[in-house]
Amino acid sequence: MLPINEGTSDHVLQNQHPCPKLQKLKLADLEMLEDISQGKYSGIPMCDLKDMEVDSFSRLTHMRIARSGKLETLVVRNCNSLRSLVLPSNCFNLKKIEISSCNILKEISTNPEQEKTDKNNLESILLENLEKLSSFSLDTREFPSLQKMRIVNCPMLETLPRNNYTKEDNALNKHSTLVLFDDKEEDSQTGEGKMKMPPKLESLELADLPNMQLWKQEPQIPVFRNLTLLKMMRCRSFETLFPIPVAQHLSVMKFLTLYGCVNMVQVLEGGGGNHERVFEKLETLVLKHLPSLTSFCEQEVDFGEFPELKMVRVEDVPKMNTFVKLALKTPKLSQVHVTYITKFWLGDLNETVKYLHKNHEKIKDEVWESDQSNTGHHTSTAESSSQSESRFKEAA
């Protein structure tokens, strides 16, 4: 491992001094460094490099990584002058990409001069606090090994991995919606700009994406069969999370959090019949700060039971007057949390939600008074919850 810290050099690891056996590289706090590359198409030549971390560069404007076929992990964070990041096209062993807190980064792309490969082993993608990022472009739309995806506070993001997305397309779609996944099974030109459904995806966390849609049309193929965790925060374009036929594929979902999605009216919509089975493994459901939500599902659908549901939290959902229209069994549920401390239970989930709706203002005042009285002893529940939620660490 080669750590380089607190330097003032304006260049690093140029081609005259390659490090062919280097496997781990960490660069941090190099104040004068402006470009991690040398020559127009060269970049950093490290054949055996597996892990690379770049952190806290105040002047770094461009970063190009070249010829690193063994690279497995790339982390770039706190580089507030970085404008472009170019990855090698032959990174077929890359498993983790984490790019965060680069305030003016506009584009993440691959080197067009290098030979492309269809092979892709990415397991984790994290894009966070990239307020100017408009394009995250790799050479493939297929991610057969992807297990975790987290996109937080990337409000200008319009395109994810795509092939033939042109500048003219971008000009025509300045205010376009970010469509996350392709809704078709087969290859097609209409799929450009969208990821194909990652078949192994287990964790999906999305926040502060004001114009995002998961897909344009309801998928006609099974999706999210391995998804166990979904967190969605402050994504205001959603009125409904899933159609019921899609939710039926989420047979292993355990944790669902919806927070601050101000236009969401219902979580599930529609259904092909009177009896629908969904979320049979769901253990934790969090509904917070959803001012438009009226129920979990507006239609009269018999869901039967949520057999594994153990924890429900409903906070600041003033229009939700019932959970679902018909009776619902929740054999492992015995209370509904408003905060970690305040809980209610009136025999079943529907009756408890009705009570919360009827007494919303009273409960809200009581919670506020309770928080104030506890301030002298510890941080208030509301404050600590807000802080943890903003970092996606609140599970309930």
Coordinates of C-alpha atoms in Angstrom, one line a residue:
M1 CA 0.0 0.0 0.0
L2 CA 1.2 3.5 -0.9
P3 CA -0.3 6.3 1.2
I4 CA 0.4 9.9 0.0
N5 CA -0.8 12.6 2.4
E6 CA -0.6 16.4 3.0
G7 CA 1.7 17.2 0.0
T8 CA 1.9 20.2 -2.2
S9 CA 3.0 18.6 -5.5
D10 CA 1.0 19.5 -8.6
H11 CA 1.5 16.0 -10.1
V12 CA 1.6 12.5 -8.9
L13 CA 2.7 9.1 -10.2
Q14 CA 3.5 10.2 -13.7
N15 CA 4.3 7.8 -16.5
Q16 CA 8.1 8.2 -16.0
H17 CA 7.8 6.5 -12.6
P18 CA 5.2 3.7 -13.0
C19 CA 4.4 1.4 -10.1
P20 CA 3.5 -1.9 -11.8
K21 CA 3.2 -3.9 -8.6
L22 CA 1.3 -1.4 -6.5
Q23 CA -2.0 -2.9 -5.2
K24 CA -3.4 -0.2 -2.8
L25 CA -3.1 3.5 -3.3
K26 CA -4.5 6.3 -1.0
L27 CA -4.1 9.9 -1.9
A28 CA -5.2 12.5 0.6
D29 CA -4.9 16.3 1.3
L30 CA -2.6 17.1 -1.6
E31 CA -3.4 20.8 -1.7
M32 CA -1.7 21.8 -5.0
L33 CA -2.5 18.7 -7.1
E34 CA -4.7 19.6 -10.1
D35 CA -4.6 16.6 -12.4
I36 CA -4.2 12.9 -11.6
S37 CA -2.9 11.9 -15.1
Q38 CA -0.2 12.8 -17.6
G39 CA -0.5 13.1 -21.3
K40 CA -3.7 13.3 -23.2
Y41 CA -4.7 9.6 -23.0
S42 CA -2.2 8.1 -20.5
G43 CA -3.4 8.4 -16.9
I44 CA -2.1 6.4 -14.0
P45 CA -0.3 3.2 -15.3
M46 CA -0.5 0.7 -12.5
C47 CA -1.2 -2.8 -13.8
D48 CA -1.8 -4.5 -10.4
L49 CA -3.7 -1.7 -8.6
K50 CA -6.7 -3.2 -6.8
D51 CA -7.8 -0.4 -4.4
M52 CA -7.6 3.3 -5.0
E53 CA -8.9 6.1 -2.7
V54 CA -8.7 9.9 -3.4
D55 CA -9.8 12.1 -0.6
S56 CA -9.9 15.9 0.2
F57 CA -8.2 17.5 -2.8
S58 CA -8.9 21.2 -3.0
R59 CA -7.5 21.9 -6.5
L60 CA -7.9 18.6 -8.3
T61 CA -9.9 19.3 -11.5
H62 CA -9.5 16.2 -13.7
M63 CA -8.9 12.6 -12.9
R64 CA -8.2 9.9 -15.5
I65 CA -7.4 6.3 -14.6
A66 CA -5.8 4.2 -17.4
R67 CA -4.9 0.5 -18.0
S68 CA -6.0 -0.8 -14.6
G69 CA -7.6 -4.1 -15.4
K70 CA -7.3 -5.4 -11.8
L71 CA -8.9 -2.4 -10.1
E72 CA -11.7 -3.6 -7.7
T73 CA -12.5 -0.6 -5.5
L74 CA -12.5 3.1 -6.4
V75 CA -13.3 5.8 -3.8
V76 CA -13.3 9.5 -4.6
R77 CA -14.6 12.0 -2.0
N78 CA -14.4 15.6 -0.9
C79 CA -12.8 16.9 -4.2
N80 CA -14.6 20.1 -4.6
S81 CA -12.8 21.3 -7.7
L82 CA -13.1 18.0 -9.6
R83 CA -15.0 18.5 -12.9
S84 CA -14.5 15.2 -14.7
L85 CA -13.7 11.6 -13.8
V86 CA -12.6 9.2 -16.5
L87 CA -12.5 5.5 -15.8
P88 CA -10.8 2.9 -17.9
S89 CA -13.0 0.9 -20.2
N90 CA -11.3 -2.4 -19.3
C91 CA -12.1 -2.3 -15.6
F92 CA -13.9 -5.6 -15.8
N93 CA -12.9 -6.5 -12.2
L94 CA -14.2 -3.3 -10.7
K95 CA -16.6 -4.3 -7.9
K96 CA -17.2 -1.0 -6.0
I97 CA -17.5 2.6 -7.1
E98 CA -18.0 5.3 -4.4
I99 CA -18.1 8.9 -5.5
S100 CA -19.2 11.5 -2.9
S101 CA -19.1 15.2 -2.0
C102 CA -17.5 16.5 -5.2
N103 CA -19.5 19.7 -5.5
I104 CA -18.9 20.6 -9.2
L105 CA -18.3 17.1 -10.7
K106 CA -20.4 17.0 -13.9
E107 CA -19.6 13.7 -15.6
I108 CA -18.3 10.3 -14.8
S109 CA -17.4 8.4 -18.0
T110 CA -15.1 5.8 -19.5
N111 CA -12.1 6.3 -21.8
P112 CA -13.3 6.3 -25.4
E113 CA -9.8 5.5 -26.7
Q114 CA -9.6 2.2 -25.0
E115 CA -11.0 -1.2 -26.0
K116 CA -14.4 -1.8 -24.5
T117 CA -15.6 -4.9 -22.7
D118 CA -19.1 -6.3 -22.1
K119 CA -17.9 -7.9 -18.9
N120 CA -19.1 -6.2 -15.7
N121 CA -18.7 -7.3 -12.1
L122 CA -19.8 -4.2 -10.3
E123 CA -21.4 -5.1 -6.9
S124 CA -21.9 -1.7 -5.4
I125 CA -22.5 1.8 -6.8
L126 CA -22.6 4.8 -4.4
L127 CA -23.2 8.4 -5.7
E128 CA -23.8 10.9 -3.0
N129 CA -23.8 14.7 -2.7
L130 CA -22.9 15.4 -6.3
E131 CA -25.1 18.4 -6.9
K132 CA -23.8 19.1 -10.5
L133 CA -23.5 15.5 -11.7
S134 CA -25.6 15.1 -14.9
S135 CA -24.2 11.9 -16.4
F136 CA -22.8 8.6 -15.0
S137 CA -21.9 6.8 -18.1
L138 CA -20.3 3.4 -18.4
D139 CA -19.9 1.2 -21.5
T140 CA -22.7 -1.2 -20.5
R141 CA -26.3 -1.1 -19.3
E142 CA -26.1 -4.6 -17.8
F143 CA -25.0 -5.1 -14.2
P144 CA -25.5 -8.8 -13.5
S145 CA -23.6 -8.7 -10.2
L146 CA -24.9 -5.4 -8.7
Q147 CA -26.2 -5.9 -5.1
K148 CA -26.2 -2.4 -3.6
M149 CA -27.1 0.9 -5.2
R150 CA -27.3 4.2 -3.4
I151 CA -27.9 7.6 -5.1
V152 CA -28.3 10.5 -2.7
N153 CA -28.6 14.2 -3.5
C154 CA -27.7 14.1 -7.2
P155 CA -30.5 16.5 -8.3
M156 CA -29.2 17.1 -11.9
L157 CA -28.6 13.5 -12.7
E158 CA -30.3 12.7 -16.1
T159 CA -28.5 9.7 -17.5
L160 CA -27.1 6.5 -16.0
P161 CA -25.1 3.9 -17.9
R162 CA -25.8 4.4 -21.6
N163 CA -24.1 4.0 -25.0
N164 CA -25.5 6.4 -27.6
Y165 CA -26.6 9.4 -25.5
T166 CA -25.6 12.5 -27.4
K167 CA -25.1 16.2 -26.5
E168 CA -28.1 16.9 -28.7
D169 CA -30.2 14.6 -26.6
N170 CA -29.0 16.3 -23.5
A171 CA -29.9 19.7 -24.9
L172 CA -33.4 18.5 -25.8
N173 CA -33.9 17.1 -22.3
K174 CA -32.5 19.8 -20.0
H175 CA -35.4 19.2 -17.6
S176 CA -35.9 15.5 -18.4
T177 CA -36.9 12.9 -15.9
L178 CA -34.2 10.5 -14.6
V179 CA -35.5 7.0 -15.5
L180 CA -33.5 4.6 -13.5
F181 CA -34.2 1.2 -15.0
D182 CA -35.0 -0.1 -18.4
D183 CA -38.6 -1.5 -18.4
K184 CA -38.0 -3.9 -21.3
E185 CA -36.4 -7.3 -21.3
E186 CA -34.9 -7.1 -24.8
D187 CA -32.3 -4.8 -26.2
S188 CA -33.8 -1.7 -27.9
Q189 CA -32.9 1.8 -28.8
T190 CA -35.5 3.1 -26.3
G191 CA -33.4 1.5 -23.6
E192 CA -30.5 3.9 -24.1
G193 CA -29.9 6.0 -21.0
K194 CA -31.2 3.4 -18.5
M195 CA -29.8 0.5 -16.6
K196 CA -31.2 -3.0 -17.3
M197 CA -32.8 -4.4 -14.2
P198 CA -30.0 -5.7 -12.0
P199 CA -31.1 -9.3 -11.2
K200 CA -29.1 -9.6 -7.9
L201 CA -29.9 -6.1 -6.4
E202 CA -30.4 -6.5 -2.7
S203 CA -30.3 -2.9 -1.4
L204 CA -31.6 0.3 -3.1
E205 CA -31.3 3.7 -1.4
L206 CA -32.5 6.8 -3.2
A207 CA -32.7 10.4 -1.8
D208 CA -33.0 14.0 -3.0
L209 CA -33.8 13.0 -6.6
P210 CA -36.6 15.4 -7.5
N211 CA -37.2 14.2 -11.1
M212 CA -36.6 10.5 -10.8
Q213 CA -38.7 7.6 -12.0
L214 CA -37.9 3.9 -11.5
W215 CA -39.2 3.2 -15.0
K216 CA -41.5 4.7 -17.7
Q217 CA -44.0 1.8 -17.9
E218 CA -44.8 -1.0 -15.6
P219 CA -42.3 -3.8 -16.2
Q220 CA -43.6 -6.9 -17.9
I221 CA -40.9 -9.1 -16.4
P222 CA -40.2 -10.0 -12.8
V223 CA -38.1 -7.4 -11.1
F224 CA -36.3 -6.9 -7.7
R225 CA -36.6 -10.5 -6.8
N226 CA -33.6 -10.3 -4.4
L227 CA -34.3 -6.8 -3.0
T228 CA -34.4 -6.9 0.8
L229 CA -34.1 -3.2 1.6
L230 CA -35.6 -0.1 -0.1
K231 CA -35.2 3.4 1.3
M232 CA -36.6 6.4 -0.5
M233 CA -36.3 9.9 0.8
R234 CA -37.4 13.3 -0.6
C235 CA -38.2 11.9 -4.0
R236 CA -41.1 14.2 -4.9
S237 CA -42.0 12.8 -8.3
F238 CA -43.6 9.7 -6.9
E239 CA -47.4 9.5 -6.4
T240 CA -47.2 5.7 -6.1
L241 CA -44.3 3.5 -5.2
F242 CA -45.2 0.3 -7.1
P243 CA -48.1 -1.3 -9.0
I244 CA -49.3 -4.4 -7.1
P245 CA -48.1 -6.8 -9.9
V246 CA -44.6 -5.4 -9.4
A247 CA -44.8 -5.6 -5.6
Q248 CA -45.7 -9.3 -5.9
H249 CA -42.1 -10.0 -7.2
L250 CA -40.6 -8.4 -4.0
S251 CA -41.0 -11.7 -2.1
V252 CA -37.9 -11.2 0.1
M253 CA -38.3 -7.5 0.9
K254 CA -37.7 -7.0 4.7
F255 CA -37.2 -3.2 5.2
L256 CA -39.1 -0.4 3.5
T257 CA -38.7 3.2 4.4
L258 CA -40.5 6.1 2.7
Y259 CA -39.5 9.6 4.0
G260 CA -40.4 13.1 2.8
C261 CA -41.9 12.0 -0.5
V262 CA -44.4 14.9 -0.5
N263 CA -46.5 13.9 -3.5
M264 CA -46.9 10.2 -2.7
V265 CA -50.7 9.4 -2.3
Q266 CA -50.4 5.6 -1.9
V267 CA -47.7 3.0 -1.7
L268 CA -49.3 0.3 -3.9
E269 CA -51.7 0.8 -6.7
G270 CA -54.1 -1.5 -8.6
G271 CA -54.1 -5.3 -8.7
G272 CA -55.3 -8.0 -10.9
G273 CA -57.8 -9.5 -8.5
N274 CA -59.4 -9.3 -5.1
H275 CA -56.8 -11.4 -3.4
E276 CA -53.2 -10.2 -3.7
R277 CA -50.2 -11.4 -1.7
V278 CA -47.3 -9.0 -1.3
F279 CA -44.5 -8.3 1.0
E280 CA -44.7 -11.7 2.7
K281 CA -41.3 -11.2 4.3
L282 CA -41.6 -7.5 5.2
E283 CA -40.5 -6.9 8.8
T284 CA -40.1 -3.2 9.1
L285 CA -42.2 -0.4 7.5
V286 CA -41.4 3.3 8.1
L287 CA -43.7 6.0 6.8
K288 CA -42.5 9.5 7.8
H289 CA -43.3 13.1 6.7
L290 CA -45.7 12.0 3.8
P291 CA -48.2 14.9 3.7
S292 CA -50.2 13.5 0.7
L293 CA -50.4 9.8 1.7
T294 CA -54.0 8.7 2.3
S295 CA -53.4 4.9 2.6
F296 CA -51.1 2.1 1.8
C297 CA -53.4 1.2 -1.0
E298 CA -56.5 3.1 -2.2
Q299 CA -58.2 0.2 -3.9
E300 CA -60.2 -2.5 -2.1
V301 CA -57.7 -5.2 -2.3
D302 CA -57.6 -8.2 0.1
F303 CA -53.9 -8.5 1.1
G304 CA -54.7 -11.2 3.6
E305 CA -51.8 -10.7 6.0
F306 CA -48.3 -9.4 6.4
P307 CA -47.1 -12.5 8.3
E308 CA -43.6 -11.2 9.3
L309 CA -44.4 -7.5 10.0
K310 CA -43.0 -6.7 13.4
M311 CA -42.3 -2.9 13.4
V312 CA -44.4 -0.1 11.9
R313 CA -43.6 3.6 12.3
V314 CA -46.1 6.3 11.2
E315 CA -45.0 9.9 11.8
D316 CA -46.5 13.1 10.3
V317 CA -48.8 11.4 7.8
P318 CA -51.8 13.6 8.5
K319 CA -54.1 12.4 5.6
M320 CA -53.7 8.6 6.1
N321 CA -57.1 7.7 7.5
T322 CA -56.7 3.9 7.2
F323 CA -53.9 1.5 6.3
V324 CA -55.8 -0.6 3.7
K325 CA -59.5 -0.7 2.8
L326 CA -60.1 -4.3 3.9
A327 CA -59.1 -6.3 6.9
L328 CA -55.4 -7.2 7.3
K329 CA -53.8 -9.7 9.6
T330 CA -50.4 -8.8 11.2
P331 CA -49.8 -11.6 13.7
K332 CA -46.4 -10.4 14.9
L333 CA -47.3 -6.7 15.2
S334 CA -48.4 -5.3 18.5
Q335 CA -47.8 -1.6 18.3
V336 CA -47.3 1.3 15.9
H337 CA -44.5 3.8 16.7
V338 CA -45.0 7.5 16.2
T339 CA -41.5 8.1 17.7
Y340 CA -39.2 5.7 19.3
I341 CA -40.9 6.4 22.6
T342 CA -44.5 7.2 21.6
K343 CA -46.5 4.1 20.6
F344 CA -50.1 3.2 20.0
W345 CA -52.1 0.0 19.5
L346 CA -55.9 -0.5 19.1
G347 CA -56.1 -4.2 18.3
D348 CA -55.1 -4.1 14.6
L349 CA -53.2 -1.9 12.2
N350 CA -56.2 -0.4 10.5
E351 CA -57.8 0.8 13.7
T352 CA -54.6 2.2 15.0
V353 CA -54.0 4.2 11.9
K354 CA -57.5 5.5 12.0
Y355 CA -56.9 6.7 15.6
L356 CA -53.6 8.4 14.6
H357 CA -55.5 10.2 11.8
K358 CA -58.3 11.3 14.1
N359 CA -56.0 12.5 16.8
H360 CA -53.1 13.8 14.6
E361 CA -52.9 17.3 16.0
K362 CA -53.2 16.2 19.6
I363 CA -50.5 13.5 19.2
K364 CA -48.3 15.9 17.4
D365 CA -48.5 18.4 20.3
E366 CA -47.9 15.7 22.8
V367 CA -44.8 14.4 21.0
W368 CA -43.5 18.0 20.8
E369 CA -44.0 18.5 24.5
S370 CA -42.3 15.2 25.3
D371 CA -39.3 16.1 23.2
Q372 CA -39.0 19.4 24.9
S373 CA -39.2 17.9 28.4
N374 CA -36.5 15.4 27.4
T375 CA -34.1 18.0 26.0
G376 CA -32.3 18.5 29.3
H377 CA -31.6 14.8 29.6
H378 CA -30.6 13.8 26.1
T379 CA -30.9 14.8 22.5
S380 CA -34.6 14.9 21.5
T381 CA -36.0 12.0 19.6
A382 CA -37.0 14.2 16.7
E383 CA -33.5 15.8 16.4
S384 CA -31.6 12.5 16.7
S385 CA -33.9 10.8 14.2
S386 CA -33.5 13.7 11.7
Q387 CA -29.7 13.5 11.9
S388 CA -29.6 9.7 11.4
E389 CA -32.2 9.7 8.6
S390 CA -30.2 12.2 6.6
R391 CA -27.4 9.7 6.5
F392 CA -29.7 6.7 5.8
K393 CA -28.9 5.1 9.2
E394 CA -32.3 4.9 10.6
A395 CA -33.9 1.5 10.1
A396 CA -37.2 2.3 11.8

